[in-house]
mmCIF file of C-alpha atoms in Angstrom:
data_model
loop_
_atom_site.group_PDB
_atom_site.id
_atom_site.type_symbol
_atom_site.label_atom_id
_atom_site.label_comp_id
_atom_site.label_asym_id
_atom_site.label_seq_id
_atom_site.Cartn_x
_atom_site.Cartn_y
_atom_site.Cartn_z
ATOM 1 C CA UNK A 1081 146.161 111.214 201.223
ATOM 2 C CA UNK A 1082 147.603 108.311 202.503
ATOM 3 C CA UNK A 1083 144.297 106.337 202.158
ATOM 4 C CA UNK A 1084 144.256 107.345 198.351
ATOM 5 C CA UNK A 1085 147.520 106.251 197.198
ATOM 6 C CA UNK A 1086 146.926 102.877 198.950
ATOM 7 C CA UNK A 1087 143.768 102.660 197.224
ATOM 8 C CA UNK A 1088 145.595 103.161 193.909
ATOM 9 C CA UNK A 1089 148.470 100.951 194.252
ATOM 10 C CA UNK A 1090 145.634 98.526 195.520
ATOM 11 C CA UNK A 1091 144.616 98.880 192.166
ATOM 12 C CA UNK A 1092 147.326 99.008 190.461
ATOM 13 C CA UNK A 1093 148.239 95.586 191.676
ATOM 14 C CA UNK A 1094 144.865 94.029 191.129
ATOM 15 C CA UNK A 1095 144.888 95.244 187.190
ATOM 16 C CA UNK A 1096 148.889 93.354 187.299
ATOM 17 C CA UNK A 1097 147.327 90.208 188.239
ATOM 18 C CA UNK A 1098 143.761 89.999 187.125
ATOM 19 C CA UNK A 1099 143.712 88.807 183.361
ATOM 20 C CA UNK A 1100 142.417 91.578 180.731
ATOM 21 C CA UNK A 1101 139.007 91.481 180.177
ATOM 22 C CA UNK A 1102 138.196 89.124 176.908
ATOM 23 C CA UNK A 1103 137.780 91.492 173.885
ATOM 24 C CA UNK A 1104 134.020 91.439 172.715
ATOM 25 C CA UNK A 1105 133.091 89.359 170.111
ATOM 26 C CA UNK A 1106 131.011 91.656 168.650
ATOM 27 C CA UNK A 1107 134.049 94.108 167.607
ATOM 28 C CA UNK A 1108 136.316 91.075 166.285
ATOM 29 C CA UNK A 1109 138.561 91.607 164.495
ATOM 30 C CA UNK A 1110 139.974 94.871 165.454
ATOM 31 C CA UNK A 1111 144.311 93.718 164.863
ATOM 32 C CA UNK A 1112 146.040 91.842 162.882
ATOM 33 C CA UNK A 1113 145.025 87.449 162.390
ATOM 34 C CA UNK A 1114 148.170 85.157 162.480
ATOM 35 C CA UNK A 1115 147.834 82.213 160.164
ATOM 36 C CA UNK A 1116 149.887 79.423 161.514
ATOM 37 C CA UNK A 1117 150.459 77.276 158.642
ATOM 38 C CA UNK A 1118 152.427 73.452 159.278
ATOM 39 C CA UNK A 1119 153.726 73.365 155.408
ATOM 40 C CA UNK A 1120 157.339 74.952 154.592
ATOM 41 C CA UNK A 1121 156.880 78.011 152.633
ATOM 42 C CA UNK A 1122 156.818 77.806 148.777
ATOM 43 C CA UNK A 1123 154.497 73.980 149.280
ATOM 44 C CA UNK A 1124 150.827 73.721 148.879
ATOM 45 C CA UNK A 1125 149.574 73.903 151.782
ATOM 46 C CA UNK A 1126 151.476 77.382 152.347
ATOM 47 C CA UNK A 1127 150.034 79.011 149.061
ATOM 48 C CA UNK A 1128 146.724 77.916 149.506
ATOM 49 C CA UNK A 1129 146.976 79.333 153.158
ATOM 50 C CA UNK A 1130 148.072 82.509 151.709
ATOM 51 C CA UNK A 1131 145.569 82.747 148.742
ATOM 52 C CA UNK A 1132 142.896 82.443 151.623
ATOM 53 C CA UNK A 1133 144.298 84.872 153.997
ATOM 54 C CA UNK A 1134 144.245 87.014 151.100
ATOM 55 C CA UNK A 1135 140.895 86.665 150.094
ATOM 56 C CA UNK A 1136 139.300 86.361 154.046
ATOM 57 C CA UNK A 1137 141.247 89.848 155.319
ATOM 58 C CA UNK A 1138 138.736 91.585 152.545
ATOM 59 C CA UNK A 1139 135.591 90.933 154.035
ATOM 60 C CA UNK A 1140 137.311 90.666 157.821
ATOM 61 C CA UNK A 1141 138.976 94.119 157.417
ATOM 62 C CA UNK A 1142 142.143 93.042 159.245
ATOM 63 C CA UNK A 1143 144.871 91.825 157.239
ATOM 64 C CA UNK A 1144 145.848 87.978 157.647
ATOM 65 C CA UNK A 1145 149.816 87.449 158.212
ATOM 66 C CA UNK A 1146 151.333 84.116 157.334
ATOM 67 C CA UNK A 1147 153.217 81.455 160.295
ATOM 68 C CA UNK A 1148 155.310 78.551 159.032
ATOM 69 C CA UNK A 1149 156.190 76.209 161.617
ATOM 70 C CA UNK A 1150 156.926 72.643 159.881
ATOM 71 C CA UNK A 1151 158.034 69.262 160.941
ATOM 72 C CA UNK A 1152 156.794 65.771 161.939
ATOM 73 C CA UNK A 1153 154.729 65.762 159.125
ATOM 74 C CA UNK A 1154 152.658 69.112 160.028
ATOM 75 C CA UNK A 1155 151.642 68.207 163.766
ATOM 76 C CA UNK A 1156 153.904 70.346 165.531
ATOM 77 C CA UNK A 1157 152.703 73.645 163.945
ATOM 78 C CA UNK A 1158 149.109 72.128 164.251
ATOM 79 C CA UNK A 1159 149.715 70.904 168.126
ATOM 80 C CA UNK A 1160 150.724 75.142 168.195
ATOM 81 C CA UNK A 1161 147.074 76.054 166.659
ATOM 82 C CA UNK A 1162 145.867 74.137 169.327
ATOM 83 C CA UNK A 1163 147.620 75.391 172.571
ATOM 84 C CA UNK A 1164 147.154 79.193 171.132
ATOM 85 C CA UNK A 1165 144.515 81.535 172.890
ATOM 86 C CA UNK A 1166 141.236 81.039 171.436
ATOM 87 C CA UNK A 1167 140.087 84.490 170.773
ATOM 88 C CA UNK A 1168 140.098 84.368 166.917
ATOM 89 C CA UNK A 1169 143.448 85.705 166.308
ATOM 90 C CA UNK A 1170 145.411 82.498 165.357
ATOM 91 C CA UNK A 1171 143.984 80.608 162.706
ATOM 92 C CA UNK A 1172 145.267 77.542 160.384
ATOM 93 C CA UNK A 1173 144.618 75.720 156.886
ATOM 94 C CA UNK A 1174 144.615 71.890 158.111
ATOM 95 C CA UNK A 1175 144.661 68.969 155.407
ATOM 96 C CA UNK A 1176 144.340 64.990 155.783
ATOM 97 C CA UNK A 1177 147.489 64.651 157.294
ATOM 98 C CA UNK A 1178 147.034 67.166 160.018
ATOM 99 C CA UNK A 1179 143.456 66.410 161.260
ATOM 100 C CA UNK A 1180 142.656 63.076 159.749
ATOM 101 C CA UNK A 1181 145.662 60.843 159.333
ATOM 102 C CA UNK A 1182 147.723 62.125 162.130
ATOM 103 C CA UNK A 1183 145.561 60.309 164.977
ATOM 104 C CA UNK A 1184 145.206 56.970 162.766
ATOM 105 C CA UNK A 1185 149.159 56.896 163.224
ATOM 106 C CA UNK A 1186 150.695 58.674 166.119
ATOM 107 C CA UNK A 1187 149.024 56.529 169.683
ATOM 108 C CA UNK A 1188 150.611 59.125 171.724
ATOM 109 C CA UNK A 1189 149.489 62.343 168.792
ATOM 110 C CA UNK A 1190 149.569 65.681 171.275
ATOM 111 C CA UNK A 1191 146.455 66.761 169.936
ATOM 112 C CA UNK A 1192 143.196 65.533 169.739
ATOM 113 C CA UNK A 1193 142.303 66.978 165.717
ATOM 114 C CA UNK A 1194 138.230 67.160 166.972
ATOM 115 C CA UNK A 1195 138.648 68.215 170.623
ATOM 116 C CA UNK A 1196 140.858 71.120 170.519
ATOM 117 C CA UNK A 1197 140.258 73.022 167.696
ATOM 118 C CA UNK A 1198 137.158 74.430 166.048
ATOM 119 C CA UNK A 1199 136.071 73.607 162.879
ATOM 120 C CA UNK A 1200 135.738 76.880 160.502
ATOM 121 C CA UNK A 1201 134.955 75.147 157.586
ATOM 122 C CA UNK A 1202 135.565 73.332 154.461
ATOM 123 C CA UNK A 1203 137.809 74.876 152.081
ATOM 124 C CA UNK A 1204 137.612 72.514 148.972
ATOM 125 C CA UNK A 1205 138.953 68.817 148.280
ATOM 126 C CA UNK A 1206 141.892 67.827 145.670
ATOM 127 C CA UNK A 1207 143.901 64.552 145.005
ATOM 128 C CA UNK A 1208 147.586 63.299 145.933
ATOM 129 C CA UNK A 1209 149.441 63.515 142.759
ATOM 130 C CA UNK A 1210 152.054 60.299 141.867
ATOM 131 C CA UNK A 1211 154.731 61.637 140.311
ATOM 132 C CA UNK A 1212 157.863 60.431 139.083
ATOM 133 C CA UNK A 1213 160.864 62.007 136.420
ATOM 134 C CA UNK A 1214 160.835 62.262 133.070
ATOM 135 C CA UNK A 1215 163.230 59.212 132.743
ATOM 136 C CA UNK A 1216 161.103 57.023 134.698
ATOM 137 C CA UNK A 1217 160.235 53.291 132.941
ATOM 138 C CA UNK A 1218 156.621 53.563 133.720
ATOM 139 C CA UNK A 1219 153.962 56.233 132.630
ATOM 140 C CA UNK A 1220 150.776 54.904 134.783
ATOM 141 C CA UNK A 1221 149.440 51.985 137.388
ATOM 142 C CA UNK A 1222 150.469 49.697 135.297
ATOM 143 C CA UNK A 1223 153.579 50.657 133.892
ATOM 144 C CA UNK A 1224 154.623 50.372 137.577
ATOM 145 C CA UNK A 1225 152.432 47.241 138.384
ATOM 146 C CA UNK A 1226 154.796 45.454 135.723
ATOM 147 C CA UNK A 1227 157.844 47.114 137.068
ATOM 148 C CA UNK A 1228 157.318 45.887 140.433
ATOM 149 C CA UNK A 1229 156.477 41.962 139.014
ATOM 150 C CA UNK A 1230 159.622 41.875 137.283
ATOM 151 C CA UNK A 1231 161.620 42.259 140.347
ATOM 152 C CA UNK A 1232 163.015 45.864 139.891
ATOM 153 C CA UNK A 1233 163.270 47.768 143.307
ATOM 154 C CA UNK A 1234 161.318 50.935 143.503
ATOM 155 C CA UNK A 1235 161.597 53.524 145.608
ATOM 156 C CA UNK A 1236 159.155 56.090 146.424
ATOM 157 C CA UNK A 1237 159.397 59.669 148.134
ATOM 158 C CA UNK A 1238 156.715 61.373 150.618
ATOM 159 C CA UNK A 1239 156.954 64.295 152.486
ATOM 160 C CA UNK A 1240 156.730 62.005 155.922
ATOM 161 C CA UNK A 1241 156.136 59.218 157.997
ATOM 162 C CA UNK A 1242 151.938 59.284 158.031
ATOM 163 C CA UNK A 1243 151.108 62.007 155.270
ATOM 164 C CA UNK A 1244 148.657 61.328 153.114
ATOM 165 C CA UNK A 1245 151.399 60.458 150.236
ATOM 166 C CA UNK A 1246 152.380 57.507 152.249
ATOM 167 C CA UNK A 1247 148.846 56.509 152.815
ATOM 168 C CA UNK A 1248 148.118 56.973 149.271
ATOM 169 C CA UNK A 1249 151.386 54.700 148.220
ATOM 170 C CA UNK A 1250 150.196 51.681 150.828
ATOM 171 C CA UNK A 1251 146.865 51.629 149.468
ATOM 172 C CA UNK A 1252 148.169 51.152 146.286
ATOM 173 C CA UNK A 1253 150.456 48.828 147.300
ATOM 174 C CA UNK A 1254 147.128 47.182 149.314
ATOM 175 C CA UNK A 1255 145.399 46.800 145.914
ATOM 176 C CA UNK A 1256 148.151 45.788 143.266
ATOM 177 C CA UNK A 1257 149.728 43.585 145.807
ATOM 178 C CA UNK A 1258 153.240 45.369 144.388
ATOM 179 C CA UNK A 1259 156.150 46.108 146.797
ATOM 180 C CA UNK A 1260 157.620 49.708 147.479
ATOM 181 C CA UNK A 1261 160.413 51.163 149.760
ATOM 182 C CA UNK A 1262 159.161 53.868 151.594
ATOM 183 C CA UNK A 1263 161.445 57.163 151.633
ATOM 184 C CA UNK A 1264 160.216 59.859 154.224
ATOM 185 C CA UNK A 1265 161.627 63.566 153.531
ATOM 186 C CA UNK A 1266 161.368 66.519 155.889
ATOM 187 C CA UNK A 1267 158.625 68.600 153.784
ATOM 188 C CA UNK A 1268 157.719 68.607 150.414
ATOM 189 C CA UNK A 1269 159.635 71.365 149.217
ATOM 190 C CA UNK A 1270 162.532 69.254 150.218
ATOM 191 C CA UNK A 1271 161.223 65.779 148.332
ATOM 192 C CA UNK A 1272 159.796 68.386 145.430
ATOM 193 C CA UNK A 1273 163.745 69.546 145.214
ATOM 194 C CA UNK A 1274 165.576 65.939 145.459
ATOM 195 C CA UNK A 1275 162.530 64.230 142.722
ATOM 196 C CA UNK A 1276 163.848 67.723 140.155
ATOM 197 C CA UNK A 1277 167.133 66.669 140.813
ATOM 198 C CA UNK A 1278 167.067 63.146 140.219
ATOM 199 C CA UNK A 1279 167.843 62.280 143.637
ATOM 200 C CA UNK A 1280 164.781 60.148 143.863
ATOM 201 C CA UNK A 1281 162.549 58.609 140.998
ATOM 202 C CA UNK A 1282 159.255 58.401 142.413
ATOM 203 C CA UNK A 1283 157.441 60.203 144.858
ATOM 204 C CA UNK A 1284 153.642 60.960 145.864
ATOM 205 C CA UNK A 1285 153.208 65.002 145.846
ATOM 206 C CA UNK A 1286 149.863 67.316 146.668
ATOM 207 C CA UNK A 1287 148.391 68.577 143.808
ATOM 208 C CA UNK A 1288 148.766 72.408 144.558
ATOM 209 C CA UNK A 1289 152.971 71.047 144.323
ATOM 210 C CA UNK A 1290 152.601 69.026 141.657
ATOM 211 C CA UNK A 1291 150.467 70.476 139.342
ATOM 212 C CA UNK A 1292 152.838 73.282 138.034
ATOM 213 C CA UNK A 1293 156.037 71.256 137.820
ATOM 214 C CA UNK A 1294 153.938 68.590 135.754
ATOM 215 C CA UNK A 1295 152.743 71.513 133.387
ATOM 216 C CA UNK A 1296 156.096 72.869 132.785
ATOM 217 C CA UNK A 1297 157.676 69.325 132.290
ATOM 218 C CA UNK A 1298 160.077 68.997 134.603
ATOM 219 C CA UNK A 1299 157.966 65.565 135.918
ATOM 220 C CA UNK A 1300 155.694 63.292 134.704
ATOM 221 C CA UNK A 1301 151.958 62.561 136.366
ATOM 222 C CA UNK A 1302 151.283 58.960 136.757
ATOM 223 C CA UNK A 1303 148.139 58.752 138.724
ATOM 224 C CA UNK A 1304 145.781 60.728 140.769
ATOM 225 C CA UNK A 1305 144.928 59.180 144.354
ATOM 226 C CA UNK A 1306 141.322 60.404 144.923
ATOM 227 C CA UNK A 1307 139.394 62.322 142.288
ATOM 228 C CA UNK A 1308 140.516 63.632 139.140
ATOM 229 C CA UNK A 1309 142.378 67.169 139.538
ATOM 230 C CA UNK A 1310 140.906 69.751 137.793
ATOM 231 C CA UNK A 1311 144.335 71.078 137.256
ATOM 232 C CA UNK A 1312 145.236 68.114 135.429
ATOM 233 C CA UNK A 1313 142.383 66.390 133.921
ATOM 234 C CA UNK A 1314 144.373 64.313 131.613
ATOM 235 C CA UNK A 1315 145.869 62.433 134.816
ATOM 236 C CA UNK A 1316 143.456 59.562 135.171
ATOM 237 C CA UNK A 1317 142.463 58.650 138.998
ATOM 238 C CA UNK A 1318 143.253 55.139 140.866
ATOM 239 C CA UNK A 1319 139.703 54.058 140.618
ATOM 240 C CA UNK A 1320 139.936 54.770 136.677
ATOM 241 C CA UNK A 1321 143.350 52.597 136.515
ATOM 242 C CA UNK A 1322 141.709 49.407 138.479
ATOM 243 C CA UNK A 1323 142.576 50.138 141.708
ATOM 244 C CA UNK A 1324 138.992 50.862 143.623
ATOM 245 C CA UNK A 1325 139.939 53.737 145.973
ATOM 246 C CA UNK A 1326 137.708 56.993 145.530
ATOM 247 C CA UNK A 1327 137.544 58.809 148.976
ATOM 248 C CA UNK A 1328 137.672 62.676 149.241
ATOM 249 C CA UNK A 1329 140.876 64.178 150.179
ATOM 250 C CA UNK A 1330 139.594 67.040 152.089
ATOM 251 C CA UNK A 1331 141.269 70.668 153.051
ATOM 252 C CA UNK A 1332 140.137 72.880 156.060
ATOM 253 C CA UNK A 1333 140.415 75.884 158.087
ATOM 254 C CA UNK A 1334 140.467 75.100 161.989
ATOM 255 C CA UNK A 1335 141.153 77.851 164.988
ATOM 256 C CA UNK A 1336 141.459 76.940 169.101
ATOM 257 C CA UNK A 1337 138.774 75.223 170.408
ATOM 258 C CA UNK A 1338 136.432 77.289 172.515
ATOM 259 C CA UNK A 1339 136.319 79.955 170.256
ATOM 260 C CA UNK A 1340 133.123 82.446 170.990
ATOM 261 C CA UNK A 1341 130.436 81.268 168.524
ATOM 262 C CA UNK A 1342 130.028 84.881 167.232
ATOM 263 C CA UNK A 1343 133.538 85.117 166.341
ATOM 264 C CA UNK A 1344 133.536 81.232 164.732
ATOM 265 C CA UNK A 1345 130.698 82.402 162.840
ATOM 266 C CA UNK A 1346 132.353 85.711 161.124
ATOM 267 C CA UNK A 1347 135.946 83.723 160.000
ATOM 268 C CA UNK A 1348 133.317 81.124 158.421
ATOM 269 C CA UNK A 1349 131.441 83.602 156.659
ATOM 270 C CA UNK A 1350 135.094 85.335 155.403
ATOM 271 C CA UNK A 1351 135.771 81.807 154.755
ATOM 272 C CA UNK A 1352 132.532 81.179 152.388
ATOM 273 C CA UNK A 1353 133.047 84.435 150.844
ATOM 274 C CA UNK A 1354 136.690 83.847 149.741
ATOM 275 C CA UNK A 1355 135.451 80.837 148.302
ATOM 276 C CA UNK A 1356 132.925 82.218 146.295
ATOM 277 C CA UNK A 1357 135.125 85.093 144.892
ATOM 278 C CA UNK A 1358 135.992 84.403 141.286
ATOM 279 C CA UNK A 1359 139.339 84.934 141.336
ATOM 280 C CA UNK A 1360 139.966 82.749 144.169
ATOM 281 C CA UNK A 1361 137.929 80.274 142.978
ATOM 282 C CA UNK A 1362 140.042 80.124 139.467
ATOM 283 C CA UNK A 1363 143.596 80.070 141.743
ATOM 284 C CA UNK A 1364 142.654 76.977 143.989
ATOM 285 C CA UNK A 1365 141.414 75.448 140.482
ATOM 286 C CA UNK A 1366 144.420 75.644 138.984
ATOM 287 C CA UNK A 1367 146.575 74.525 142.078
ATOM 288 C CA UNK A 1368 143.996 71.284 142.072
ATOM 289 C CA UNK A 1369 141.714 72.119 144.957
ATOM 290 C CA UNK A 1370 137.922 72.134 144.085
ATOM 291 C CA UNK A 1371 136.338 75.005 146.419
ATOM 292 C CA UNK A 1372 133.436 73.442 147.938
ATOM 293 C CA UNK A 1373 132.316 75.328 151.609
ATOM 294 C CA UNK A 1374 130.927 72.587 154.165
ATOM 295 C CA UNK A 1375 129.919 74.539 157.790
ATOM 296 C CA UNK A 1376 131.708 73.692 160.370
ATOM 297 C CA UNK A 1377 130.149 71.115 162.548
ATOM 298 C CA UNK A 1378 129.436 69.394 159.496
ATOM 299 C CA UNK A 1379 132.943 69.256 158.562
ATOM 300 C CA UNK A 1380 133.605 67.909 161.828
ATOM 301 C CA UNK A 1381 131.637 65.650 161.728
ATOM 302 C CA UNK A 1382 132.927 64.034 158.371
ATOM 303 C CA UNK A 1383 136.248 64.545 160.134
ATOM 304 C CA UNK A 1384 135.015 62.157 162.898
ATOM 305 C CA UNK A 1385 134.134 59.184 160.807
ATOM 306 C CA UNK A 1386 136.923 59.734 158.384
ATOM 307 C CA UNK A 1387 139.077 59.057 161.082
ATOM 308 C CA UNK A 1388 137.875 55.778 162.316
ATOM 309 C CA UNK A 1389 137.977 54.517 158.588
ATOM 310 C CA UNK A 1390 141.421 55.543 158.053
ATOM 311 C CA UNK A 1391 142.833 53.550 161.139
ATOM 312 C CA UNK A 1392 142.003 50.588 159.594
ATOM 313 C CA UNK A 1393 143.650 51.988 156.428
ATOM 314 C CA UNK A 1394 147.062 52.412 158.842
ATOM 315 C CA UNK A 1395 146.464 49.231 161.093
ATOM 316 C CA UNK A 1396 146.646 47.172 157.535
ATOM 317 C CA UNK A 1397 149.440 48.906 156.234
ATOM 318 C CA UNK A 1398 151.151 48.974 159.975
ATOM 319 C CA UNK A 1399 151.810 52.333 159.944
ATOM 320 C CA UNK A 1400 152.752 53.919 163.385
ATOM 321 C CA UNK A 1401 155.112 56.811 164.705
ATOM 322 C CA UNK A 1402 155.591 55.865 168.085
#
C-alpha cells in the first residue's frame, strides 16, 4: 500500500513538472485562435484583421478572436506575436511598418521580422493615402510642391515615428526636394480624429482609413504612395504625379516561428481560401487592399530584400528610433 501511493504521488509530481505533451498537428485547431493585432481598434489594420479572422475560422472550424495591443508604431504587439508559443494558436496581420520598415529604423528593434515569426502568407497589397482637409490650399503633388516653394510651413501627420506614412512623406520630400515638419501621433485612429477636427492639415493615412472618410467628404485625397487604390481610382499615384516611386506596399499574416509545418500549412490554406471568397474579396477592395495570396516562404523572401532596400530609403532620410 505504501509502495502504491508513493508510486502515485511519484507521478503526480512528474506530470507537475514535465511540460504537456505538444497537441498533434494533425487535430489543429481544436480551441479557440487569438489574433493579436498591433493597430488600435476601429484603424485598418484592425478591420482587415477582423474581416480575415472572419473569413479563415470558416474553413478552420474554430472561431478567430481579435487582440489589440498598440504602440511604438505596431512593434510592441508584433514583438508579443513573436515571444507567444508557437503552436498555431496566436496569429497576426503584419503590414510594412511591422515587418519591413521597423528593422530599417529601430538598431536595437526586439524582433528580428524574418527570424521569429513564420510567414503564413500574403494577404493583398494597397497604397498610403495623402490626405489633407477640405480647406487645404493644395489638391495634388503639385498644389503642395508650390506651397512648399513659396515658403509656407507645412505640417504633416503620421501615425508614428517609422510607419510607412512617414516613409512615404520623406520620399516625397526626397523627390520634390520640398520641406515638411514631421508630426508623429500615437495610432491612426488618433491622427484620423485630430486631421477631422482640424487639429492638423495634412497627414499620410492607410487606405483601409482613408478610403471611407474621403468618400463621405469629410477629407480630401491628394495622392496615392504606391499603386493606385482600387477604392479610389480617381486618386492618381506618385509615379503618375512625377515623382518616380512605384514599390508594392505589402500586407501579411505571420504566427511564432517554429510553427509545425502541418499546422503552417492549414492557416495558409484558410488564408488562400478567405482570399478567394467573394465577399471577402469585394470588402478588402473597397477598404483599398488588392487580395493577391503569395506562399509563405515566398513572401519571406520578398520580405528579405525589401528590407535591405528600404534601409537605404531610412539612412537617406535619417530616420532612426534609438
Amino acid at each position: 500500500m505504501k509502495l502504491r501511493t508513493a508510486t502515485l504521488s511519484l507521478l503526480a509530481l512528474l506530470s507537475a513538472i514535465l511540460p504537456a505533451r505538444a497537441e498533434d498537428p494533425s487535430a489543429y485547431p481544436t480551441r479557440k485562435i487569438r489574433m493579436l493585432l498591433p493597430y488600435a481598434a476601429g484603424g485598418g489594420g484592425d478591420v482587415v484583421g477582423r474581416l480575415l479572422a472572419d473569413g479563415m475560422s470558416k474553413t478552420l472550424g474554430q472561431s478567430i478572436y481579435i487582440e489589440n495591443h498598440t504602440g511604438a508604431a505596431g512593434t510592441i504587439g508584433t514583438k508579443m506575436v513573436a515571444a507567444s508559443a508557437n503552436d498555431g494558436y496566436t496569429i497576426t496581420v503584419g503590414g510594412m511598418t511591422t515587418h519591413v520598415l521597423a528593422p530599417a529604423i529601430y538598431p536595437k528593434l526586439s524582433y528580428d521580422p524574418i527570424k521569429d515569426f513564420t510567414t503564413i502568407g500574403r494577404v493583398g497589397t494597397s497604397s498610403i493615402m495623402l490626405v489633407a482637409t477640405k480647406n487645404f490650399a493644395a489638391n495634388d503633388i503639385k498644389g503642395l510642391v508650390a506651397m512648399a516653394k513659396k515658403g509656407e510651413a507645412i505640417q504633416y501627420g503620421s501615425w508614428g515615428v517609422g510607419s510607412t506614412g512617414q516613409f512615404c512623406a520623406e520620399i516625397l520630400m526626397q523627390q520634390t526636394g520640398i520641406k515638411m515638419d514631421h508630426v508623429p501621433f500615437n495610432g491612426i485612429a488618433k491622427l484620423a480624429g485630430d486631421l477631422l477636427g482640424g487639429h492638423i492639415s495634412l497627414a499620410t493615412l492607410d487606405v483601409a482609413t482613408a478610403t471611407p472618410l474621403v468618400k463621405e467628404g469629410s477629407i480630401k485625397a491628394l495622392a496615392a504612395c504606391g499603386e493606385r487604390s482600387p477604392s479610389l481610382p480617381d486618386v492618381a499615384s506618385y509615379k503618375e504625379q512625377g515623382v518616380p516611386f512605384d514599390r508594392s506596399l505589402s500586407w501579411a499574416m505571420y504566427a511564432p516561428a517554429g510553427m509545425a509545418p502541418p499546422i503552417a500549412q492549414k492557416l495558409s490554406a484558410a488564408l488562400k481560401d478567405a482570399l478567394g471568397d467573394e465577399v471577402v474579396k469585394q470588402k478588402l477592395l473597397a477598404l483599398g487592399i488588392t487580395p493577391q495570396f503569395v506562399p509563405g516562404e515566398e513572401q519571406r523572401d520578398i520580405n528579405a530584400r525589401d528590407i535591405a532596400a528600404w534601409k537605404q530609403v531610412a539612412k537617406d532620410a535619417g530616420i532612426e528610433v534609438k
